[in-house]
Short mmCIF file of C-alpha atoms and ligand atoms in Angstrom, two decimals:
data_model
loop_
_atom_site.label_atom_id
_atom_site.label_comp_id
_atom_site.label_asym_id
_atom_site.label_seq_id
_atom_site.Cartn_x
_atom_site.Cartn_y
_atom_site.Cartn_z
CA UNK A 55 -2.55 10.22 -20.30
CA UNK A 56 -3.76 10.11 -24.14
CA UNK A 57 -7.44 11.61 -24.58
CA UNK A 58 -8.02 8.77 -27.30
CA UNK A 59 -6.31 6.05 -25.40
CA UNK A 60 -8.47 2.95 -23.86
CA UNK A 61 -8.44 4.17 -19.97
CA UNK A 62 -8.88 0.36 -18.93
CA UNK A 63 -6.49 -0.74 -16.61
CA UNK A 64 -5.87 -4.24 -18.71
CA UNK A 65 -5.06 -1.55 -21.54
CA UNK A 66 -2.69 0.71 -19.37
CA UNK A 67 -1.19 -2.67 -17.56
CA UNK A 68 -0.49 -4.30 -20.99
CA UNK A 69 -0.62 -2.61 -24.05
CA UNK A 70 2.93 -1.87 -24.68
CA UNK A 71 4.35 -4.90 -23.34
CA UNK A 72 7.18 -5.67 -25.19
CA UNK A 73 8.63 -8.89 -24.03
CA UNK A 74 5.71 -11.40 -23.45
CA UNK A 75 8.53 -14.25 -22.25
CA UNK A 76 9.01 -12.15 -19.03
CA UNK A 77 7.98 -14.14 -15.83
CA UNK A 78 5.43 -12.51 -14.34
CA UNK A 79 4.80 -15.15 -11.93
CA UNK A 80 6.16 -18.05 -10.29
CA UNK A 81 4.14 -20.40 -7.62
CA UNK A 82 4.63 -21.84 -4.85
CA UNK A 83 5.30 -25.27 -6.50
CA UNK A 84 7.71 -23.51 -9.38
CA UNK A 85 4.94 -23.25 -12.06
CA UNK A 86 6.06 -20.19 -14.08
CA UNK A 87 3.76 -18.13 -15.66
CA UNK A 88 5.39 -15.09 -18.71
CA UNK A 89 3.63 -12.08 -19.13
CA UNK A 90 2.22 -13.40 -22.49
CA UNK A 91 1.00 -16.56 -20.57
CA UNK A 92 -1.16 -14.32 -18.56
CA UNK A 93 -2.58 -12.00 -21.31
CA UNK A 94 -3.35 -15.14 -23.13
CA UNK A 95 -5.55 -16.32 -20.09
CA UNK A 96 -7.05 -13.84 -19.46
CA UNK A 97 -8.34 -13.23 -23.11
CA UNK A 98 -9.14 -17.09 -22.74
CA UNK A 99 -11.29 -16.29 -19.05
CA UNK A 100 -12.53 -12.86 -20.97
CA UNK A 101 -14.07 -14.68 -23.64
CA UNK A 102 -15.86 -17.27 -20.73
CA UNK A 103 -17.02 -14.78 -18.81
CA UNK A 104 -18.90 -13.12 -21.64
CA UNK A 105 -19.94 -16.74 -22.77
CA UNK A 106 -21.89 -16.58 -19.18
CA UNK A 107 -23.74 -13.39 -19.88
CA UNK A 108 -21.43 -10.93 -18.17
CA UNK A 109 -21.67 -7.84 -19.85
CA UNK A 110 -19.72 -4.35 -19.45
CA UNK A 111 -20.25 -2.82 -16.24
CA UNK A 112 -22.08 -6.06 -14.41
CA UNK A 113 -20.02 -7.63 -11.22
CA UNK A 114 -18.18 -10.24 -10.87
CA UNK A 115 -17.83 -11.70 -7.82
CA UNK A 116 -15.30 -14.18 -6.36
CA UNK A 117 -14.27 -15.92 -2.89
CA UNK A 118 -11.64 -17.93 -4.57
CA UNK A 119 -8.34 -19.48 -2.76
CA UNK A 120 -5.17 -17.48 -3.96
CA UNK A 121 -3.73 -18.89 -7.44
CA UNK A 122 -3.16 -17.74 -10.73
CA UNK A 123 -6.57 -18.41 -11.87
CA UNK A 124 -8.07 -16.10 -9.45
CA UNK A 125 -5.21 -13.34 -10.64
CA UNK A 126 -6.11 -14.17 -14.02
CA UNK A 127 -9.93 -13.88 -13.12
CA UNK A 128 -9.12 -10.25 -12.13
CA UNK A 129 -7.89 -9.22 -14.75
CA UNK A 130 -10.22 -10.71 -17.33
CA UNK A 131 -13.24 -9.34 -15.65
CA UNK A 132 -11.36 -5.77 -15.98
CA UNK A 133 -10.61 -6.71 -19.50
CA UNK A 134 -14.15 -7.51 -20.54
CA UNK A 135 -15.45 -3.91 -19.29
CA UNK A 136 -17.14 -5.65 -16.27
CA UNK A 137 -16.35 -5.15 -12.39
CA UNK A 138 -13.93 -7.56 -10.08
CA UNK A 139 -15.66 -8.12 -6.66
CA UNK A 140 -13.50 -10.13 -4.14
CA UNK A 141 -14.54 -11.20 -1.06
CA UNK A 142 -12.48 -12.47 1.64
CA UNK A 143 -12.15 -16.32 1.85
CA UNK A 144 -13.22 -15.90 5.57
CA UNK A 145 -16.61 -14.94 5.13
CA UNK A 146 -19.58 -17.69 5.80
CA UNK A 147 -22.63 -18.37 3.50
CA UNK A 148 -24.49 -15.69 5.96
CA UNK A 149 -21.66 -13.36 4.97
CA UNK A 150 -21.89 -13.63 1.56
CA UNK A 151 -25.51 -13.17 1.41
CA UNK A 152 -25.11 -9.78 2.40
CA UNK A 153 -22.61 -9.29 -0.73
CA UNK A 154 -24.13 -10.48 -3.25
CA UNK A 155 -27.20 -9.06 -2.53
CA UNK A 156 -26.05 -5.68 -2.04
CA UNK A 157 -23.78 -5.89 -5.46
CA UNK A 158 -26.30 -7.81 -7.41
CA UNK A 159 -23.53 -9.50 -9.57
CA UNK A 160 -24.12 -11.53 -13.17
CA UNK A 161 -21.68 -13.93 -11.68
CA UNK A 162 -20.17 -15.89 -8.89
CA UNK A 163 -17.39 -17.74 -8.96
CA UNK A 164 -16.33 -19.91 -5.57
CA UNK A 165 -14.88 -22.61 -4.30
CA UNK A 166 -16.36 -26.37 -5.26
CA UNK A 167 -16.77 -27.07 -1.45
CA UNK A 168 -19.19 -23.54 -1.64
CA UNK A 169 -21.32 -24.02 -4.64
CA UNK A 170 -23.86 -25.45 -3.37
CA UNK A 171 -24.71 -22.73 -0.76
CA UNK A 172 -23.71 -19.96 -3.31
CA UNK A 173 -26.21 -21.24 -6.13
CA UNK A 174 -29.15 -20.70 -3.65
CA UNK A 175 -27.87 -16.89 -2.60
CA UNK A 176 -27.05 -16.09 -6.27
CA UNK A 177 -30.36 -17.23 -7.67
CA UNK A 178 -32.14 -14.95 -5.45
CA UNK A 179 -30.34 -12.49 -7.81
CA UNK A 180 -30.04 -14.15 -11.05
CA UNK A 181 -26.45 -14.42 -10.96
CA UNK A 182 -24.86 -17.55 -12.77
CA UNK A 183 -21.83 -19.59 -10.34
CA UNK A 184 -18.46 -20.85 -11.85
CA UNK A 185 -16.05 -22.97 -9.03
CA UNK A 186 -12.30 -22.62 -9.04
CA UNK A 187 -10.36 -24.46 -6.64
CA UNK A 188 -7.32 -23.51 -4.67
CA UNK A 189 -5.16 -25.92 -7.43
CA UNK A 190 -6.91 -23.76 -10.23
CA UNK A 191 -9.24 -26.20 -10.98
CA UNK A 192 -13.29 -25.75 -11.37
CA UNK A 193 -16.00 -24.59 -13.76
CA UNK A 194 -14.40 -21.65 -14.32
CA UNK A 195 -10.88 -22.66 -15.89
CA UNK A 196 -12.19 -26.26 -17.39
CA UNK A 197 -14.78 -23.54 -19.69
CA UNK A 198 -11.68 -20.93 -19.80
CA UNK A 199 -9.62 -23.68 -21.66
CA UNK A 200 -12.37 -24.20 -24.50
CA UNK A 201 -12.20 -20.72 -24.87
CA UNK A 202 -10.17 -18.26 -27.86
CA UNK A 203 -6.90 -16.36 -25.87
CA UNK A 204 -7.68 -13.41 -28.33
CA UNK A 205 -9.94 -11.00 -26.62
CA UNK A 206 -10.33 -7.19 -27.66
CA UNK A 207 -9.77 -5.24 -24.52
CA UNK A 208 -13.58 -3.49 -23.66
CA UNK A 209 -13.04 0.72 -23.90
CA UNK A 210 -13.88 2.22 -20.79
CA UNK A 211 -13.06 5.98 -19.42
CA UNK A 212 -10.89 7.11 -16.69
CA UNK A 213 -13.65 6.79 -14.08
CA UNK A 214 -15.58 4.00 -15.16
CA UNK A 215 -15.50 1.40 -12.31
CA UNK A 216 -13.18 -1.46 -12.03
CA UNK A 217 -13.33 -3.18 -8.74
CA UNK A 218 -15.91 -2.74 -5.91
CA UNK A 219 -13.75 -3.99 -2.68
CA UNK A 220 -16.16 -3.98 -0.02
CA UNK A 221 -14.42 -2.34 3.50
CA UNK A 222 -13.49 -4.55 6.09
CA UNK A 223 -16.51 -3.98 8.35
CA UNK A 224 -14.11 -3.87 11.82
CA UNK A 225 -16.89 -1.29 12.46
CA UNK A 226 -20.14 -1.39 11.40
CA UNK A 227 -21.40 -3.37 8.18
CA UNK A 228 -19.37 -3.69 5.01
CA UNK A 229 -19.47 -0.83 2.47
CA UNK A 230 -18.80 -1.16 -0.98
CA UNK A 231 -15.74 1.17 -2.06
CA UNK A 232 -15.89 1.87 -5.98
CA UNK A 233 -12.69 1.88 -7.49
CA UNK A 234 -12.05 3.55 -10.99
CA UNK A 235 -9.66 2.40 -14.06
CA UNK A 236 -7.75 4.99 -13.37
CA UNK A 237 -7.99 5.33 -9.75
CA UNK A 238 -6.27 2.04 -9.25
CA UNK A 239 -3.54 2.67 -12.70
CA UNK A 240 -2.55 6.14 -12.01
CA UNK A 241 -1.97 4.68 -8.11
CA UNK A 242 0.31 1.70 -9.00
CA UNK A 243 1.99 3.91 -11.20
CA UNK A 244 3.25 6.57 -9.01
CA UNK A 245 3.91 3.82 -6.23
CA UNK A 246 5.85 1.89 -9.34
CA UNK A 247 8.03 5.48 -9.54
CA UNK A 248 8.28 6.15 -6.01
CA UNK A 249 9.52 2.87 -4.52
CA UNK A 250 11.80 2.42 -7.51
CA UNK A 251 10.64 -0.80 -9.24
CA UNK A 252 12.02 -1.85 -12.16
CA UNK A 253 11.95 -5.23 -14.56
CA UNK A 254 14.57 -6.31 -12.20
CA UNK A 255 12.41 -6.74 -9.39
CA UNK A 256 11.53 -10.05 -7.70
CA UNK A 257 8.31 -9.77 -5.19
CA UNK A 258 7.67 -12.11 -2.54
CA UNK A 259 4.00 -11.80 -2.55
CA UNK A 260 2.36 -13.92 0.47
CA UNK A 261 -0.27 -11.26 0.92
CA UNK A 262 -4.33 -12.78 -0.09
CA UNK A 263 -5.23 -11.47 -2.81
CA UNK A 264 -9.13 -10.54 -2.08
CA UNK A 265 -7.95 -7.18 -0.45
CA UNK A 266 -6.15 -4.15 -1.68
CA UNK A 267 -2.77 -4.68 -1.00
CA UNK A 268 -2.03 -7.72 -2.28
CA UNK A 269 -4.19 -6.99 -5.29
CA UNK A 270 -3.62 -3.62 -6.46
CA UNK A 271 -0.24 -2.61 -4.00
CA UNK A 272 1.17 -5.78 -4.88
CA UNK A 273 -0.19 -7.23 -8.29
CA UNK A 274 -0.81 -3.91 -10.16
CA UNK A 275 2.71 -2.83 -9.20
CA UNK A 276 4.67 -5.48 -10.05
CA UNK A 277 2.85 -5.97 -13.55
CA UNK A 278 2.83 -2.36 -14.60
CA UNK A 279 7.16 -2.31 -13.66
CA UNK A 280 7.50 -5.66 -15.46
CA UNK A 281 8.29 -7.48 -13.13
CA UNK A 282 8.43 -11.07 -11.30
CA UNK A 283 6.62 -12.33 -8.58
CA UNK A 284 6.44 -15.51 -6.42
CA UNK A 285 3.11 -16.23 -5.25
CA UNK A 286 2.53 -18.36 -1.88
CA UNK A 287 -0.77 -18.79 -0.64
CA UNK A 288 0.11 -18.04 3.05
CA UNK A 289 2.68 -16.36 5.15
CA UNK A 290 5.11 -19.43 4.99
CA UNK A 291 8.02 -17.72 7.26
CA UNK A 292 10.97 -20.26 6.58
CA UNK A 293 9.68 -19.97 2.84
CA UNK A 294 10.16 -16.57 2.65
CA UNK A 295 13.14 -16.64 4.36
CA UNK A 296 14.37 -19.69 1.71
CA UNK A 297 12.85 -16.92 -1.34
CA UNK A 298 15.19 -13.53 -0.15
CA UNK A 299 18.71 -14.64 -1.74
CA UNK A 300 16.07 -14.25 -5.24
CA UNK A 301 14.14 -12.20 -4.07
CA UNK A 302 14.25 -7.86 -4.20
CA UNK A 303 11.09 -6.80 -2.54
CA UNK A 304 8.98 -7.66 0.43
CA UNK A 305 5.21 -6.70 1.38
CA UNK A 306 3.64 -7.63 4.27
CA UNK A 307 1.47 -6.47 6.95
CA UNK A 308 3.45 -5.55 10.34
CA UNK A 309 2.33 -9.18 11.41
CA UNK A 310 4.82 -10.43 8.97
CA UNK A 311 7.53 -8.42 10.45
CA UNK A 312 6.94 -9.79 13.87
CA UNK A 313 7.00 -13.24 12.71
CA UNK A 314 9.67 -12.93 11.01
CA UNK A 315 11.82 -11.47 13.63
CA UNK A 316 11.63 -14.66 15.99
CA UNK A 317 13.13 -16.78 13.20
CA UNK A 318 16.56 -16.88 14.02
CA UNK A 319 17.42 -17.37 10.58
CA UNK A 320 16.80 -13.97 9.98
CA UNK A 321 19.56 -12.27 9.83
CA UNK A 322 21.18 -9.34 7.58
CA UNK A 323 23.33 -11.82 5.12
CA UNK A 324 19.91 -13.82 4.76
CA UNK A 325 18.44 -10.58 3.75
CA UNK A 326 21.42 -9.22 2.05
CA UNK A 327 19.86 -9.47 -1.28
CA UNK A 328 16.45 -7.64 -0.44
CA UNK A 329 16.40 -4.32 -1.61
CA UNK A 330 13.11 -3.11 -0.15
CA UNK A 331 10.67 -4.15 3.22
CA UNK A 332 7.30 -2.32 2.81
CA UNK A 333 4.56 -2.77 5.46
CA UNK A 334 1.10 -1.21 5.87
CA UNK A 335 -2.42 -2.47 6.36
CA UNK A 336 -2.46 -1.69 10.35
CA UNK A 337 0.49 -0.12 12.58
CA UNK A 338 3.87 -1.26 12.71
CA UNK A 339 5.42 -0.66 16.50
CA UNK A 340 8.52 1.39 15.83
CA UNK A 341 9.58 -1.15 17.97
CA UNK A 342 9.59 -3.32 15.07
CA UNK A 343 10.40 -1.18 12.95
CA UNK A 344 13.84 -0.32 15.45
CA UNK A 345 14.55 -4.12 15.63
CA UNK A 346 13.99 -5.10 11.72
CA UNK A 347 17.14 -2.18 11.13
CA UNK A 348 19.17 -3.98 13.92
CA UNK A 349 18.47 -7.29 13.12
CA UNK A 350 18.87 -6.92 9.05
CA UNK A 351 20.47 -3.61 8.10
CA UNK A 352 16.97 -2.57 6.06
CA UNK A 353 14.77 0.31 7.60
CA UNK A 354 10.68 -0.90 6.79
CA UNK A 355 9.15 1.47 4.73
CA UNK A 356 6.24 1.81 6.26
CA UNK A 357 3.30 2.92 4.11
CA UNK A 358 -0.76 4.31 4.97
CA UNK A 359 -3.57 3.47 2.34
CA UNK A 360 -7.12 2.01 2.81
CA UNK A 361 -9.62 0.48 0.81
CA UNK A 362 -11.58 3.63 -0.45
CA UNK A 363 -8.40 5.70 -1.16
CA UNK A 364 -5.75 3.01 -2.13
CA UNK A 365 -2.08 4.29 -1.02
CA UNK A 366 -2.27 8.20 0.69
CA UNK A 367 1.37 8.48 1.74
CA UNK A 368 4.65 6.66 2.07
CA UNK A 369 8.01 7.21 3.77
CA UNK A 370 10.46 8.17 1.29
CA UNK A 371 12.84 5.80 -0.45
CA UNK A 372 15.59 8.13 -0.03
CA UNK A 373 15.87 9.74 3.26
CA UNK A 374 14.35 8.51 6.64
CA UNK A 375 11.81 6.32 7.32
CA UNK A 376 10.49 7.09 10.51
CA UNK A 377 9.54 4.42 13.10
CA UNK A 378 5.85 4.83 14.12
CA UNK A 379 5.27 7.12 11.09
CA UNK A 380 4.01 6.68 7.65
CA UNK A 381 5.66 9.42 5.85
CA UNK A 382 4.32 11.78 2.89
CA UNK A 383 1.38 12.28 0.85
CA UNK A 384 2.69 11.11 -2.18
CA UNK A 385 2.93 12.84 -5.66
CA UNK A 386 -0.88 13.89 -6.54
CA UNK A 387 -2.14 13.03 -3.41
CA UNK A 388 -2.46 16.20 -0.91
CA UNK A 389 -3.30 15.13 2.95
CA UNK A 390 -4.27 17.69 5.53
CA UNK A 391 -5.77 17.10 9.41
CA UNK A 392 -9.17 18.84 10.68
CA UNK A 393 -11.01 19.49 13.54
CA UNK A 394 -13.40 16.08 13.68
CA UNK A 395 -16.11 18.30 14.48
CA UNK A 396 -15.57 21.73 12.55
CA UNK A 397 -13.90 20.35 9.58
CA UNK A 398 -11.24 23.20 10.03
CA UNK A 399 -7.57 22.71 8.80
CA UNK A 400 -5.66 22.29 12.25
CA UNK A 401 -1.82 23.40 12.62
CA UNK A 402 1.18 20.62 12.58
CA UNK A 403 1.86 18.45 15.50
CA UNK A 404 -2.16 18.56 16.01
CA UNK A 405 -4.56 16.21 16.48
CA UNK A 406 -7.67 15.40 14.20
CA UNK A 407 -9.05 14.09 11.09
CA UNK A 408 -7.02 12.88 8.22
CA UNK A 409 -8.77 13.62 5.19
CA UNK A 410 -7.15 13.17 2.14
CA UNK A 411 -7.96 14.69 -2.28
CA UNK A 412 -6.49 12.97 -5.66
CA UNK A 413 -6.33 10.30 -8.01
CA UNK A 414 -6.40 7.43 -6.33
CA UNK A 415 -9.86 8.71 -4.43
CA UNK A 416 -12.32 5.69 -4.87
CA UNK A 417 -15.89 6.81 -6.54
CA UNK A 418 -18.40 6.89 -3.46
CA UNK A 419 -19.95 3.53 -1.76
CA UNK A 420 -21.94 1.46 -3.77
CA UNK A 421 -25.69 2.48 -3.62
CA UNK A 422 -25.01 4.68 -1.03
CA UNK A 423 -25.07 8.12 -2.29
CA UNK A 424 -25.74 9.65 1.52
CA UNK A 425 -22.96 7.57 2.89
CA UNK A 426 -20.58 8.49 0.22
CA UNK A 427 -21.86 12.57 0.52
CA UNK A 428 -21.27 12.20 4.24
CA UNK A 429 -17.75 11.20 3.95
CA UNK A 430 -16.51 13.62 1.21
CA UNK A 431 -16.07 17.87 2.14
CA UNK A 432 -17.40 19.92 -0.35
CA UNK A 433 -13.38 20.67 -1.32
CA UNK A 434 -13.39 16.75 -2.83
CA UNK A 435 -11.49 15.99 -0.05
CA UNK A 436 -12.61 12.39 1.53
CA UNK A 437 -13.17 11.93 5.57
CA UNK A 438 -11.01 8.98 6.01
CA UNK A 439 -12.19 8.45 9.35
CA UNK A 440 -7.90 8.23 10.68
CA UNK A 441 -7.01 10.26 13.71
CA UNK A 442 -3.49 11.54 13.04
CA UNK A 443 -1.26 14.52 12.63
CA UNK A 444 1.04 15.97 10.26
CA UNK A 445 4.52 16.81 11.82
CA UNK A 446 6.83 19.84 11.23
CA UNK A 447 8.71 17.87 8.94
CA UNK A 448 5.63 16.51 6.89
CA UNK A 449 5.46 13.33 7.60
CA UNK A 450 1.45 11.92 8.25
CA UNK A 451 1.40 9.59 11.77
CA UNK A 452 -1.63 7.75 12.67
CA UNK A 453 -3.16 7.99 15.68
CA UNK A 454 -5.87 5.40 15.46
CA UNK A 455 -9.60 4.99 14.04
CA UNK A 456 -11.60 7.61 15.03
CA UNK A 457 -14.28 5.01 15.93
CA UNK A 458 -11.79 3.58 18.50
CA UNK A 459 -11.44 7.07 20.73
CA UNK A 460 -12.60 6.80 24.08
CA UNK A 461 -14.43 9.40 25.61
CA UNK A 462 -13.87 8.76 29.70
CA UNK A 463 -15.52 11.33 32.10
CA UNK A 464 -16.18 13.63 28.96
CA UNK A 465 -12.30 13.50 27.74
CA UNK A 466 -10.89 12.65 24.58
CA UNK A 467 -8.28 9.87 25.33
CA UNK A 468 -6.46 8.51 22.08
CA UNK A 469 -5.61 4.62 23.12
CA UNK A 470 -2.79 4.83 20.76
CA UNK A 471 -0.88 7.17 23.02
CA UNK A 472 -1.65 5.20 26.52
CA UNK A 473 -0.56 2.64 24.13
CA UNK A 474 2.83 3.96 23.20
CA UNK A 475 3.16 4.36 27.71
CA UNK A 476 2.25 0.56 28.41
CA UNK A 477 4.43 -0.91 24.85
CA UNK A 478 7.34 1.10 26.68
CA UNK A 479 7.24 -0.96 29.83
CA UNK A 480 9.76 -3.73 29.95
CA UNK A 481 8.33 -6.97 29.63
CA UNK A 482 5.09 -5.42 27.45
CA UNK A 483 4.86 -7.03 24.09
CA UNK A 484 2.22 -4.98 23.02
CA UNK A 485 -1.28 -3.38 24.58
CA UNK A 486 -5.00 -2.66 22.77
CA UNK A 487 -6.43 0.57 24.48
CA UNK A 488 -10.54 0.48 24.57
CA UNK A 489 -13.48 2.02 25.64
CA UNK A 490 -15.59 0.25 28.44
CA UNK A 491 -18.64 1.22 29.15
CA UNK A 492 -18.75 2.54 32.93
CA UNK A 493 -21.73 3.72 35.09
CA UNK A 494 -19.53 6.88 35.99
CA UNK A 495 -17.23 7.77 33.40
CA UNK A 496 -19.52 6.72 30.31
CA UNK A 497 -16.32 5.07 29.21
CA UNK A 498 -13.60 2.78 31.11
CA UNK A 499 -10.26 3.56 30.04
CA UNK A 500 -9.19 -0.11 29.70
CA UNK A 501 -6.13 -1.69 28.29
CA UNK A 502 -5.01 -5.64 26.96
CA UNK A 503 -1.84 -6.13 27.93
CA UNK A 504 0.74 -9.54 25.90
CA UNK A 505 3.28 -10.00 27.97
CA UNK A 506 6.98 -10.92 26.73
CA UNK A 507 7.86 -15.05 27.86
CA UNK A 508 7.99 -15.20 30.73
CA UNK A 509 7.32 -11.50 32.53
CA UNK A 510 5.49 -11.22 35.77
CA UNK A 511 4.00 -8.29 35.03
CA UNK A 512 1.25 -7.13 37.30
CA UNK A 513 -1.73 -5.03 36.96
CA UNK A 514 -0.67 -3.03 39.67
CA UNK A 515 2.51 -2.80 38.58
CA UNK A 516 1.41 -1.55 35.10
CA UNK A 517 -0.62 0.93 36.60
CA UNK A 518 2.55 2.39 39.12
CA UNK A 519 5.09 1.97 35.84
CA UNK A 520 2.28 4.94 33.98
CA UNK A 521 1.60 6.46 37.00
CA UNK A 522 2.82 9.87 36.33
CA UNK A 523 3.33 9.38 32.59
CA UNK A 524 -0.23 10.26 32.07
CA UNK A 525 -2.64 12.49 32.65
CA UNK A 526 -4.87 10.79 35.49
CA UNK A 527 -8.06 10.96 33.02
CA UNK A 528 -5.89 8.76 30.65
CA UNK A 529 -4.96 5.84 33.09
CA UNK A 530 -6.38 2.81 32.57
CA UNK A 531 -9.36 1.50 34.80
CA UNK A 532 -8.15 -1.54 34.61
CA UNK A 533 -5.14 -3.08 32.94
CA UNK A 534 -6.14 -6.91 31.55
CA UNK A 535 -3.74 -9.49 29.87
CA UNK A 536 -4.59 -12.04 26.98
CA UNK A 537 -1.58 -14.41 25.59
CA UNK A 538 -2.62 -12.30 22.09
CA UNK A 539 -4.61 -9.54 20.28
CA UNK A 540 -7.03 -10.57 18.20
CA UNK A 541 -6.09 -9.70 14.64
CA UNK A 542 -7.66 -10.40 11.45
CA UNK A 543 -5.83 -11.72 8.50
CA UNK A 544 -4.91 -8.44 7.57
CA UNK A 545 -2.87 -7.78 10.75
CA UNK A 546 -5.67 -5.58 12.33
CA UNK A 547 -6.17 -5.59 15.76
CA UNK A 548 -10.06 -6.26 15.89
CA UNK A 549 -10.81 -4.00 19.10
CA UNK A 550 -14.44 -4.74 18.74
CA UNK A 551 -13.91 -8.44 19.54
CA UNK A 552 -12.13 -6.80 22.87
CA UNK A 553 -14.92 -4.89 23.49
CA UNK A 554 -17.52 -7.24 23.10
CA UNK A 555 -15.71 -10.13 25.19
CA UNK A 556 -14.87 -7.25 28.20
CA UNK A 557 -18.41 -4.92 27.48
CA UNK A 558 -19.43 -6.23 31.04
CA UNK A 559 -16.41 -5.09 32.96
CA UNK A 560 -17.50 -2.15 34.92
CA UNK A 561 -21.07 -3.68 35.20
CA UNK A 562 -22.54 -3.60 38.32
CA UNK A 563 -23.35 -6.94 39.76
P1 LIG B 756 -8.13 -0.91 4.60
O1 LIG B 756 -9.68 -0.87 4.22
O2 LIG B 756 -8.35 -2.77 5.32
O3 LIG B 756 -6.82 -1.59 3.92
O4 LIG B 756 -7.83 -0.21 6.06
C1 LIG B 756 -7.79 0.89 5.96
C2 LIG B 756 -6.92 0.91 7.54
O5 LIG B 756 -5.95 0.13 8.04
C3 LIG B 756 -6.81 2.54 7.73
O6 LIG B 756 -7.93 3.29 7.50
C4 LIG B 756 -5.93 2.38 9.11
O7 LIG B 756 -6.15 2.72 10.06
C5 LIG B 756 -4.86 1.39 8.96
N1 LIG B 756 -3.42 1.57 8.27
C6 LIG B 756 -3.24 1.31 7.25
N2 LIG B 756 -2.12 0.99 7.19
C7 LIG B 756 -1.52 1.90 7.73
C8 LIG B 756 -0.28 2.43 8.57
N3 LIG B 756 0.98 2.16 7.99
N4 LIG B 756 -0.29 2.51 9.67
C9 LIG B 756 -1.33 2.30 10.94
N5 LIG B 756 -2.52 2.35 10.29
C10 LIG B 756 -2.43 1.62 8.50
#
């Protein structure tokens, strides 16, 4: 982009807006917000933020339910040159104490029901508190309503920070990923192009807006394309199917697709107006991909990203969307697979650590220079922590988180490989393989299996089916059954929860 132009994400989004009357957001209850409305609202919010003492470079933390005002708060924060810090609505006061203490925001916006508790936490870092409820009411919108809609967007450079998103922390303490204006803008513009977004698109937006998927991928891509989005506050399968005849794109986590498939109303006809189904944030089972194609005639487009890197890879728009693969590195993104110990690049099809480099990759972890340094190679590649491979055609495959690797009797066992074999057994819906402390083996390979309704599979039958398909050291020592796997809101299986639940499985009495 032009060196003298303002690199503020807000400017890049809206400075060349040609039709302010165009629809930007429709709410679940039918309210319509145009691009012009969005810009004017963000001006009011930005003026209000400044009146509350928010300065360029300050953090504005928000733990609010999904609403248009919530999205406007993000846009206004960025517009004012401050750094937006969204927080998962599930976090308790105890957890918020850590995030607020760590990020030291100058303003915290929360649901009125939490205001009392948050006041005490915010006071410790000298932050002010405003409220915003699910209906968009609270001191924030009251204050903003009186403010001027005109606001001169703060001048920002490409590398200045626009947001800090704490990693979901399914392993270890959450870290604040620092994302710059250009990290966000460049990635969204790449996706607009790659996924062929235009102003004719209507996105069904049923993701939360405190996470990179719903906030940046879904919202920024739609806004850059001048498309429209329909905001649903949660996954409502019937509502999504109702909306399909006037929508074109759905972005979801894998749970969206498995839940939609359970609904008999999901048919070719129901999806005939849709042009694109995107999945990410957690692995989409190849089985789900195939079932979706058979039922709807659409191949789900799976992509791979993370809080720290925005989106890294995507299956192609034209060309094969391969079940179980996350596609090619996006234009401008380099990806490689290395030996986790030595960092040496591996050949095609060899499993190792996925590393990425590009304008999408974050600026480091907030106030953790040592941690940041240890996660980057000297040549600038970020070590994702995901194990995977690149196949002979160039498709990237994710095998799982490095931290989920099981080491049994000194041998590495990739849970995904065992899970794939178990999932292929008739009567199995899905499975999770974990390592559980074991006196003889260090870790015992342990499978937690969800059976299909009515399936009579027992442990012995599963072990028998695996016999001969897996090397002895990869065979589960135990197979346990569960009604469902624990997942977080982004659809990720929480293996840490399983590891805790079965920690004593092999303990000697
Ligand atoms: P988050 O930072 O919450 O977005 O989580 C990022 C992590 O989610 C990645 O490091 C991957 O482990 C996982 N992930 C995201 N997309 C996919 C995908 N399509 N397939 C498998 N894992 C994925």
